[in-house]
mmCIF file of C-alpha atoms in Angstrom:
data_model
loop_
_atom_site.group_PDB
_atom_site.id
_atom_site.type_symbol
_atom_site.label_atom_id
_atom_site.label_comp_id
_atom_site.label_asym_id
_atom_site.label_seq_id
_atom_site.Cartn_x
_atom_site.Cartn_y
_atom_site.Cartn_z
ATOM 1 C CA UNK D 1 -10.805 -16.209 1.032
ATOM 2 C CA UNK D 2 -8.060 -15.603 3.052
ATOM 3 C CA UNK D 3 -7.535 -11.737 4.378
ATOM 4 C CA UNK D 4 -5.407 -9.533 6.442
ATOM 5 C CA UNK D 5 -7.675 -9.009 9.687
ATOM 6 C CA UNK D 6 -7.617 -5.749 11.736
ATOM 7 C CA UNK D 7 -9.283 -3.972 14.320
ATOM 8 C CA UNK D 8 -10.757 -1.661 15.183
ATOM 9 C CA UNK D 9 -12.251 -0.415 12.094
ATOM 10 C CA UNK D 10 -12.683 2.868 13.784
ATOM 11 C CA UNK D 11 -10.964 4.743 16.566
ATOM 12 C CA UNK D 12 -11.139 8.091 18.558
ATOM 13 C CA UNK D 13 -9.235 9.304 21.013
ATOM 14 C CA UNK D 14 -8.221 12.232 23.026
ATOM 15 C CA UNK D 15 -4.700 13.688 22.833
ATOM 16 C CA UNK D 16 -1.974 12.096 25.108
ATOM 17 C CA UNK D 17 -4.130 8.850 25.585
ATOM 18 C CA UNK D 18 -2.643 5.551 25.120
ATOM 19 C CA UNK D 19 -4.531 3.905 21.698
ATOM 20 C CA UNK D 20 -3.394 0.403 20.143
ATOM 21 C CA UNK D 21 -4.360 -1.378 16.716
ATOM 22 C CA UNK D 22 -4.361 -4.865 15.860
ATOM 23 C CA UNK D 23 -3.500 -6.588 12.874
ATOM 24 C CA UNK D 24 -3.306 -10.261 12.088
ATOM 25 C CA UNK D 25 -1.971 -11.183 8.981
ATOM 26 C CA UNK D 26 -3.102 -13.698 6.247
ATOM 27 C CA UNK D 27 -1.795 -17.246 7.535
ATOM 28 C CA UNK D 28 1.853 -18.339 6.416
ATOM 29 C CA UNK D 29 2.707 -14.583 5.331
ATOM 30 C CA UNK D 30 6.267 -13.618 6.872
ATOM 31 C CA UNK D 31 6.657 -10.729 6.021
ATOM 32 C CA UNK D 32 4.264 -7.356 8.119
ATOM 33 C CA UNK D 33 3.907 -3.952 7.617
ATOM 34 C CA UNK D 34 2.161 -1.046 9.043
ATOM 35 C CA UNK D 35 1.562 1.707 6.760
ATOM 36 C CA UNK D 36 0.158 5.169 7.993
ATOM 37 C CA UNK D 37 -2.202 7.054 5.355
ATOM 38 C CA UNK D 38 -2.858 10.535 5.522
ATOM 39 C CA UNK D 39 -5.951 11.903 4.032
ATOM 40 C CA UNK D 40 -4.841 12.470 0.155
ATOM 41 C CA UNK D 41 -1.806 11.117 0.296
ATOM 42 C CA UNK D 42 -0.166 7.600 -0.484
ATOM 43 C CA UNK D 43 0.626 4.982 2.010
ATOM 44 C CA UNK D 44 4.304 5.355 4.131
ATOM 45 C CA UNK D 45 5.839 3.111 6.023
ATOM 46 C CA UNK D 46 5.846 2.679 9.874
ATOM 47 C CA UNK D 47 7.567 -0.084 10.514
ATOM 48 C CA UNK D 48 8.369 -3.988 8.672
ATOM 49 C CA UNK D 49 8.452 -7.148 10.568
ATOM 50 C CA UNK D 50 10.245 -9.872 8.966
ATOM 51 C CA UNK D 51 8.734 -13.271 11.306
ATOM 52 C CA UNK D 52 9.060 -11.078 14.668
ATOM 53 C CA UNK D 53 12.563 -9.233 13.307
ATOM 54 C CA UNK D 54 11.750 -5.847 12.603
ATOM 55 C CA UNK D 55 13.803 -5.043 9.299
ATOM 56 C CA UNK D 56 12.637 -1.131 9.136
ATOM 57 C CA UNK D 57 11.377 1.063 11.160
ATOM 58 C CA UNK D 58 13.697 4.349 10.038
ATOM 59 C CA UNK D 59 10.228 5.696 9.918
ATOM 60 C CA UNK D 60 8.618 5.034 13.436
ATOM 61 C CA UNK D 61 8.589 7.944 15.650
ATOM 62 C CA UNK D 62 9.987 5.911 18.533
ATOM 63 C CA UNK D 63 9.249 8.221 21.615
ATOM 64 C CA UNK D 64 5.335 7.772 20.937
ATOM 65 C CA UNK D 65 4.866 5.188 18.841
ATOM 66 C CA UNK D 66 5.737 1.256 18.934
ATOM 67 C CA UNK D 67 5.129 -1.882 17.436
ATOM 68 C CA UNK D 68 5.538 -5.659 17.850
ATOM 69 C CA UNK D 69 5.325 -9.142 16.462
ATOM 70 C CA UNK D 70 5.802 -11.362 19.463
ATOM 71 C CA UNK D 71 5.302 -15.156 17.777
ATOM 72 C CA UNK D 72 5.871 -13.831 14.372
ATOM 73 C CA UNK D 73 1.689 -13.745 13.733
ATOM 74 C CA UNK D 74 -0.231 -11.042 14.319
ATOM 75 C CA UNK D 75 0.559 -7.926 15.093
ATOM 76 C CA UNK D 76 0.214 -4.798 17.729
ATOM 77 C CA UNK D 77 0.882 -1.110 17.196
ATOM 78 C CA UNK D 78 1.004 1.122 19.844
ATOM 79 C CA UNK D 79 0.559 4.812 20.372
ATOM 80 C CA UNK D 80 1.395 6.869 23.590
ATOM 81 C CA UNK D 81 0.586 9.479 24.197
ATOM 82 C CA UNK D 82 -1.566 10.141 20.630
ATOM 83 C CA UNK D 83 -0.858 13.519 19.282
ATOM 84 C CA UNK D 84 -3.314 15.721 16.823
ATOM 85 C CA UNK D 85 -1.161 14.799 14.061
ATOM 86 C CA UNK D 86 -1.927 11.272 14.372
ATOM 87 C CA UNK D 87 -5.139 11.440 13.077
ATOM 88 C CA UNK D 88 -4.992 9.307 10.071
ATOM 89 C CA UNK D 89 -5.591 5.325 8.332
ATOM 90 C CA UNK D 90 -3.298 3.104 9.626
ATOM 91 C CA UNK D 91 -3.337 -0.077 7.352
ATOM 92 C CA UNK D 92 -1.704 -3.646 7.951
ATOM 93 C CA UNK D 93 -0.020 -5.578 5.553
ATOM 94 C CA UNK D 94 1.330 -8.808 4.799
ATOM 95 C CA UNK D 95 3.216 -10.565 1.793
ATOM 96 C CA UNK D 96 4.015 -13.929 1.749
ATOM 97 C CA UNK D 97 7.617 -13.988 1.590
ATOM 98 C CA UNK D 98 9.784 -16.392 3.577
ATOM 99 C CA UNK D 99 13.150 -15.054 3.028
ATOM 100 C CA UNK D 100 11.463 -11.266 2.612
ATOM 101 C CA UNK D 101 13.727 -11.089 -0.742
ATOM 102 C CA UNK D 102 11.091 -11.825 -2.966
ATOM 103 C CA UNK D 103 8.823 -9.396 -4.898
ATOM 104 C CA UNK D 104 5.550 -10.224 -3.917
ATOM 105 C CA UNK D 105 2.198 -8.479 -4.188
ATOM 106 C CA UNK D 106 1.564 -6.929 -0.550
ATOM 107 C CA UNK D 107 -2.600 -7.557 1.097
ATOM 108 C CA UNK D 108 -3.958 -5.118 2.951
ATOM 109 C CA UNK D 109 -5.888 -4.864 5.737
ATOM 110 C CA UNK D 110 -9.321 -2.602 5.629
ATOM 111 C CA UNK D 111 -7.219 -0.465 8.239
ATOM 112 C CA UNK D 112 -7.935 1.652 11.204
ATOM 113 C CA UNK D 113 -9.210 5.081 10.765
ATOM 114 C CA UNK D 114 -7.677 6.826 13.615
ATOM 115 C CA UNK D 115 -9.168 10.823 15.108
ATOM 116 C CA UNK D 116 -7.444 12.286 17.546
ATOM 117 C CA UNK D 117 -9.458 14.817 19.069
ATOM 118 C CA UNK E 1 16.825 7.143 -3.693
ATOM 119 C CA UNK E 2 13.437 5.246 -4.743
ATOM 120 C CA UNK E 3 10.636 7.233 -6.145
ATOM 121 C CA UNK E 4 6.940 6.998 -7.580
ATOM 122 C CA UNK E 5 5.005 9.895 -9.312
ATOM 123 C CA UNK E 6 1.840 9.908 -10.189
ATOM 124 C CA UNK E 7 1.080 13.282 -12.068
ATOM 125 C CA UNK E 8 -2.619 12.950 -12.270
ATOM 126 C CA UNK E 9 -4.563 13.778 -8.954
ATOM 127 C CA UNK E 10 -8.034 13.446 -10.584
ATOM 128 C CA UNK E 11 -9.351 11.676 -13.765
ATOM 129 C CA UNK E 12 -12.483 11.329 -15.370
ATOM 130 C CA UNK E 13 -13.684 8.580 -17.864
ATOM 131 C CA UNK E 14 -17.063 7.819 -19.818
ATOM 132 C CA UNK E 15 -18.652 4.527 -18.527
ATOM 133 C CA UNK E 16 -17.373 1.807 -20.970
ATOM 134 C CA UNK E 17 -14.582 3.732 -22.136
ATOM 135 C CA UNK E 18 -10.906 3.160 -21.871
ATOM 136 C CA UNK E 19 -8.777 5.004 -19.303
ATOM 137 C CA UNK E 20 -4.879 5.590 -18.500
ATOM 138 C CA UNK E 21 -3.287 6.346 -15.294
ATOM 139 C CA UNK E 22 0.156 7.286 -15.370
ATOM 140 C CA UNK E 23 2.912 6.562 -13.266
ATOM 141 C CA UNK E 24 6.711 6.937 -13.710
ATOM 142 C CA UNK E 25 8.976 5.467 -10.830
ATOM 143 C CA UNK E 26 13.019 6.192 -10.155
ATOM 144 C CA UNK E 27 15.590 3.375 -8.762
ATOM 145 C CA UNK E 28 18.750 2.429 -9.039
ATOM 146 C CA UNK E 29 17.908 -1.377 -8.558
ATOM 147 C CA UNK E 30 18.470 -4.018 -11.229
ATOM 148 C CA UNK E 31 15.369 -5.816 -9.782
ATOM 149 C CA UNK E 32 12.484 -4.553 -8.866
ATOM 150 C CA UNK E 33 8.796 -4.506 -8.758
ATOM 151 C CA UNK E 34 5.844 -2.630 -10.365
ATOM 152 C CA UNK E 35 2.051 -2.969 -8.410
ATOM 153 C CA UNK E 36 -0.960 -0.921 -8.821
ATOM 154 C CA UNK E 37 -3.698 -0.876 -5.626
ATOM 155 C CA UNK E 38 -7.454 0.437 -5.649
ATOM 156 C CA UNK E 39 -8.560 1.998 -2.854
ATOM 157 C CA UNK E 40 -12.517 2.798 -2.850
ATOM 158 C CA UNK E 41 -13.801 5.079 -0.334
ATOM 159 C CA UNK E 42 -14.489 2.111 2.160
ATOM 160 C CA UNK E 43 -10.707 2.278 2.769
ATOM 161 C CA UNK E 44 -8.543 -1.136 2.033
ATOM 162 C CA UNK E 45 -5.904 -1.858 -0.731
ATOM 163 C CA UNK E 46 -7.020 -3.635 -3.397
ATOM 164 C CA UNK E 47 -4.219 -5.241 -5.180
ATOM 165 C CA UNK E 48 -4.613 -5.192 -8.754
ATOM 166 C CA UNK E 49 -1.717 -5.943 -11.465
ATOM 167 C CA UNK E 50 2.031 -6.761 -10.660
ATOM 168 C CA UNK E 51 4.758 -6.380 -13.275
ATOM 169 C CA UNK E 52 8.332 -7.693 -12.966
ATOM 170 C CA UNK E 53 11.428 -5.593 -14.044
ATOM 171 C CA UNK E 54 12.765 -8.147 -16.142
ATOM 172 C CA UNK E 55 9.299 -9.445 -17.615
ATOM 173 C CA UNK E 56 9.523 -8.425 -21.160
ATOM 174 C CA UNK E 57 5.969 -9.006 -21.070
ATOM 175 C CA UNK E 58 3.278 -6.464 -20.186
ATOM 176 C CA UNK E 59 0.804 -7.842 -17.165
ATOM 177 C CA UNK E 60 -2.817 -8.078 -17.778
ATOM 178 C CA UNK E 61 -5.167 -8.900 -15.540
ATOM 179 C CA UNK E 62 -8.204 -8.778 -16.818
ATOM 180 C CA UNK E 63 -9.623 -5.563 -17.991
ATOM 181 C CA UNK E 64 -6.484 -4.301 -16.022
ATOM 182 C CA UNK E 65 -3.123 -4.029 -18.560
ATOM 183 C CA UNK E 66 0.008 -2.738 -17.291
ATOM 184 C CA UNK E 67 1.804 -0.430 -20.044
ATOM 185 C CA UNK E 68 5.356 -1.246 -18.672
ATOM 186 C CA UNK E 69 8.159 1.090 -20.502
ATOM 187 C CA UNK E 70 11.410 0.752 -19.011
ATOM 188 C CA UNK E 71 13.606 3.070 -20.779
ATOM 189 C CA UNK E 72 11.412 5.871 -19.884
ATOM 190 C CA UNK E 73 10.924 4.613 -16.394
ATOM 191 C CA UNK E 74 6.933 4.617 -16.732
ATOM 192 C CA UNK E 75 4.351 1.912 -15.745
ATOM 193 C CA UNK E 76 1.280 3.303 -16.408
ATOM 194 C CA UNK E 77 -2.124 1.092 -15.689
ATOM 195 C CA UNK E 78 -4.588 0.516 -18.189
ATOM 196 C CA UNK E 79 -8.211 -0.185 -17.285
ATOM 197 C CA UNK E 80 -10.560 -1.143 -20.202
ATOM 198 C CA UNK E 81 -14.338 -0.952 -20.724
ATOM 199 C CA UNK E 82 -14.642 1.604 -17.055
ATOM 200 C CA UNK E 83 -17.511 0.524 -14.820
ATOM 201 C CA UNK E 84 -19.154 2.781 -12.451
ATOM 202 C CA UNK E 85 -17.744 0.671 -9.643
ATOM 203 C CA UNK E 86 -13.881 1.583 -10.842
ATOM 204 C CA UNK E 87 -14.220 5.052 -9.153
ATOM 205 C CA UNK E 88 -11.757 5.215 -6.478
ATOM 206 C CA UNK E 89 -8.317 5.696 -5.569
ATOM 207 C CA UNK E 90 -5.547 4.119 -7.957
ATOM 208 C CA UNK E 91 -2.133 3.963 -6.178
ATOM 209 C CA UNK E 92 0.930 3.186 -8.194
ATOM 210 C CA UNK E 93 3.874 1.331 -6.075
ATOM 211 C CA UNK E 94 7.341 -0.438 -6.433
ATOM 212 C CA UNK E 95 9.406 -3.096 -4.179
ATOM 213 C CA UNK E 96 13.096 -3.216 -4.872
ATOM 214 C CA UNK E 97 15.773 -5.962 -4.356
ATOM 215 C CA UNK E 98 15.827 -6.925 -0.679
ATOM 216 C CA UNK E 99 14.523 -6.217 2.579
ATOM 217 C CA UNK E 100 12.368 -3.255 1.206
ATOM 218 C CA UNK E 101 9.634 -1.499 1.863
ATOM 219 C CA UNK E 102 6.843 -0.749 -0.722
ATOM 220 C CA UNK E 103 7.013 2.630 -1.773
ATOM 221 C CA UNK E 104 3.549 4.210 -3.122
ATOM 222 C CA UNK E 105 2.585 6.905 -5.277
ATOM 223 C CA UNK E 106 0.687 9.928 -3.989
ATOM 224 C CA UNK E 107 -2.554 8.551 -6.090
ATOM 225 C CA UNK E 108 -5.345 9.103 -8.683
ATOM 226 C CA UNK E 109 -8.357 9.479 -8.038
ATOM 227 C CA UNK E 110 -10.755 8.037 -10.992
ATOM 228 C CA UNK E 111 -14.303 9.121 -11.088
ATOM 229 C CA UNK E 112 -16.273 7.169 -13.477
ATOM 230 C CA UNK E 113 -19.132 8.872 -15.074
ATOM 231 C CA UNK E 114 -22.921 6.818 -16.263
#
């Protein structure tokens, strides 16, 4: 069965080091996101590829954080430096959705559980 | 603005018994989107049930039902005969017309007890 692949599974890292996740989406999916999950709380969104256009990242923290879709596959997000407040589950997404108009269901990824100690 | 609530931050249900989570959403879209997720403690999404705005029909997926109410802005999920292995994290969320994001509830977390 086709799945949303990321890694690592796990991740710790010590404030103001450089940490990046990886995600590669199902195959034929257009449409990416990366959501960040705080302990008790619902997913929010980072940033949404569209192919390699990124179509939101209102979100993003910019100075630290960044993200990119290079060949419209898989997917790398990027943290530097890594602050305290980063600690949390960074999940990967992808719908298929060629035009990125259409309401489909969203697969995740089994995300990264990020500690920044 | 978009919104999703989910008012219950813990439930508990009797194995085999029914069980209702509730969620009520805002937008100002025409179009839009309706999902419910699992999340067990392992950590990934689990997609479950997917209703339409303009399906006059509510979803089912197997013992999963989606009690779509429009007027009152509520799609509330519906799990039937509870198994042990339900307990998790149930995440209501909604897509509207366009390059959107999804936008998730804050969740439920369902305990199911033997």
């Amino acid at each position: 069965e086709a799945e949303v692949a990321q890694s690592p599974r796990y991740k710790i890292t010590e404030k103001s080091q450089a940490v990046a996740f990886w995600c590669d989406p199902i195959s034929g999916h257009a449409t990416l996101y990366w959501y960040r999950q705080i302990l008790g709380q619902g997913p929010e969104l980072l940033v949404q590829f569209q192919d390699e256009s990124v179509v939101d990242d209102s979100q993003l923290p910019k100075d630290r954080f960044s993200a990119e879709r290079l060949k419209g596959v898989d997917s790398t997000l990027k943290i530097q430096p890594a602050e305290l407040g980063d600690s949390a589950m960074y999940l990967c997404a992808s719908s298929f959705s060629p035009s990125g108009l259409e309401n489909t269901e969203a697969f995740f990824g089994q995300g990264t559980r990020l500690t920044v100690v | 603005a978009q919104k999703i609530t989910q008012t219950q931050p813990g439930m508990f249900v009797q194995e085999k018994e029914a069980v209702t989570l509730d969620c009520t959403y805002d937008t100002s879209d025409q179009s839009y989107g309706l999902f419910w997720y699992k999340q067990p403690s392992s950590g990934e999404m689990i997609f479950l049930i997917y209703q339409g705005s303009y399906d006059e029909q509510n979803a089912t997926e197997g013992r999963y039902s989606l009690n779509f109410q429009k007027a009152r802005k509520s799609a509330n999920l519906v799990i039937s005969a509870s198994q042990l292995g339900d307990s998790a994290m149930y995440f209501c969320a909604m897509r509207g017309h366009g390059y959107v994001k999804y936008i998730f509830g804050t969740g439920t977390r369902l305990k199911v007890l033997a």
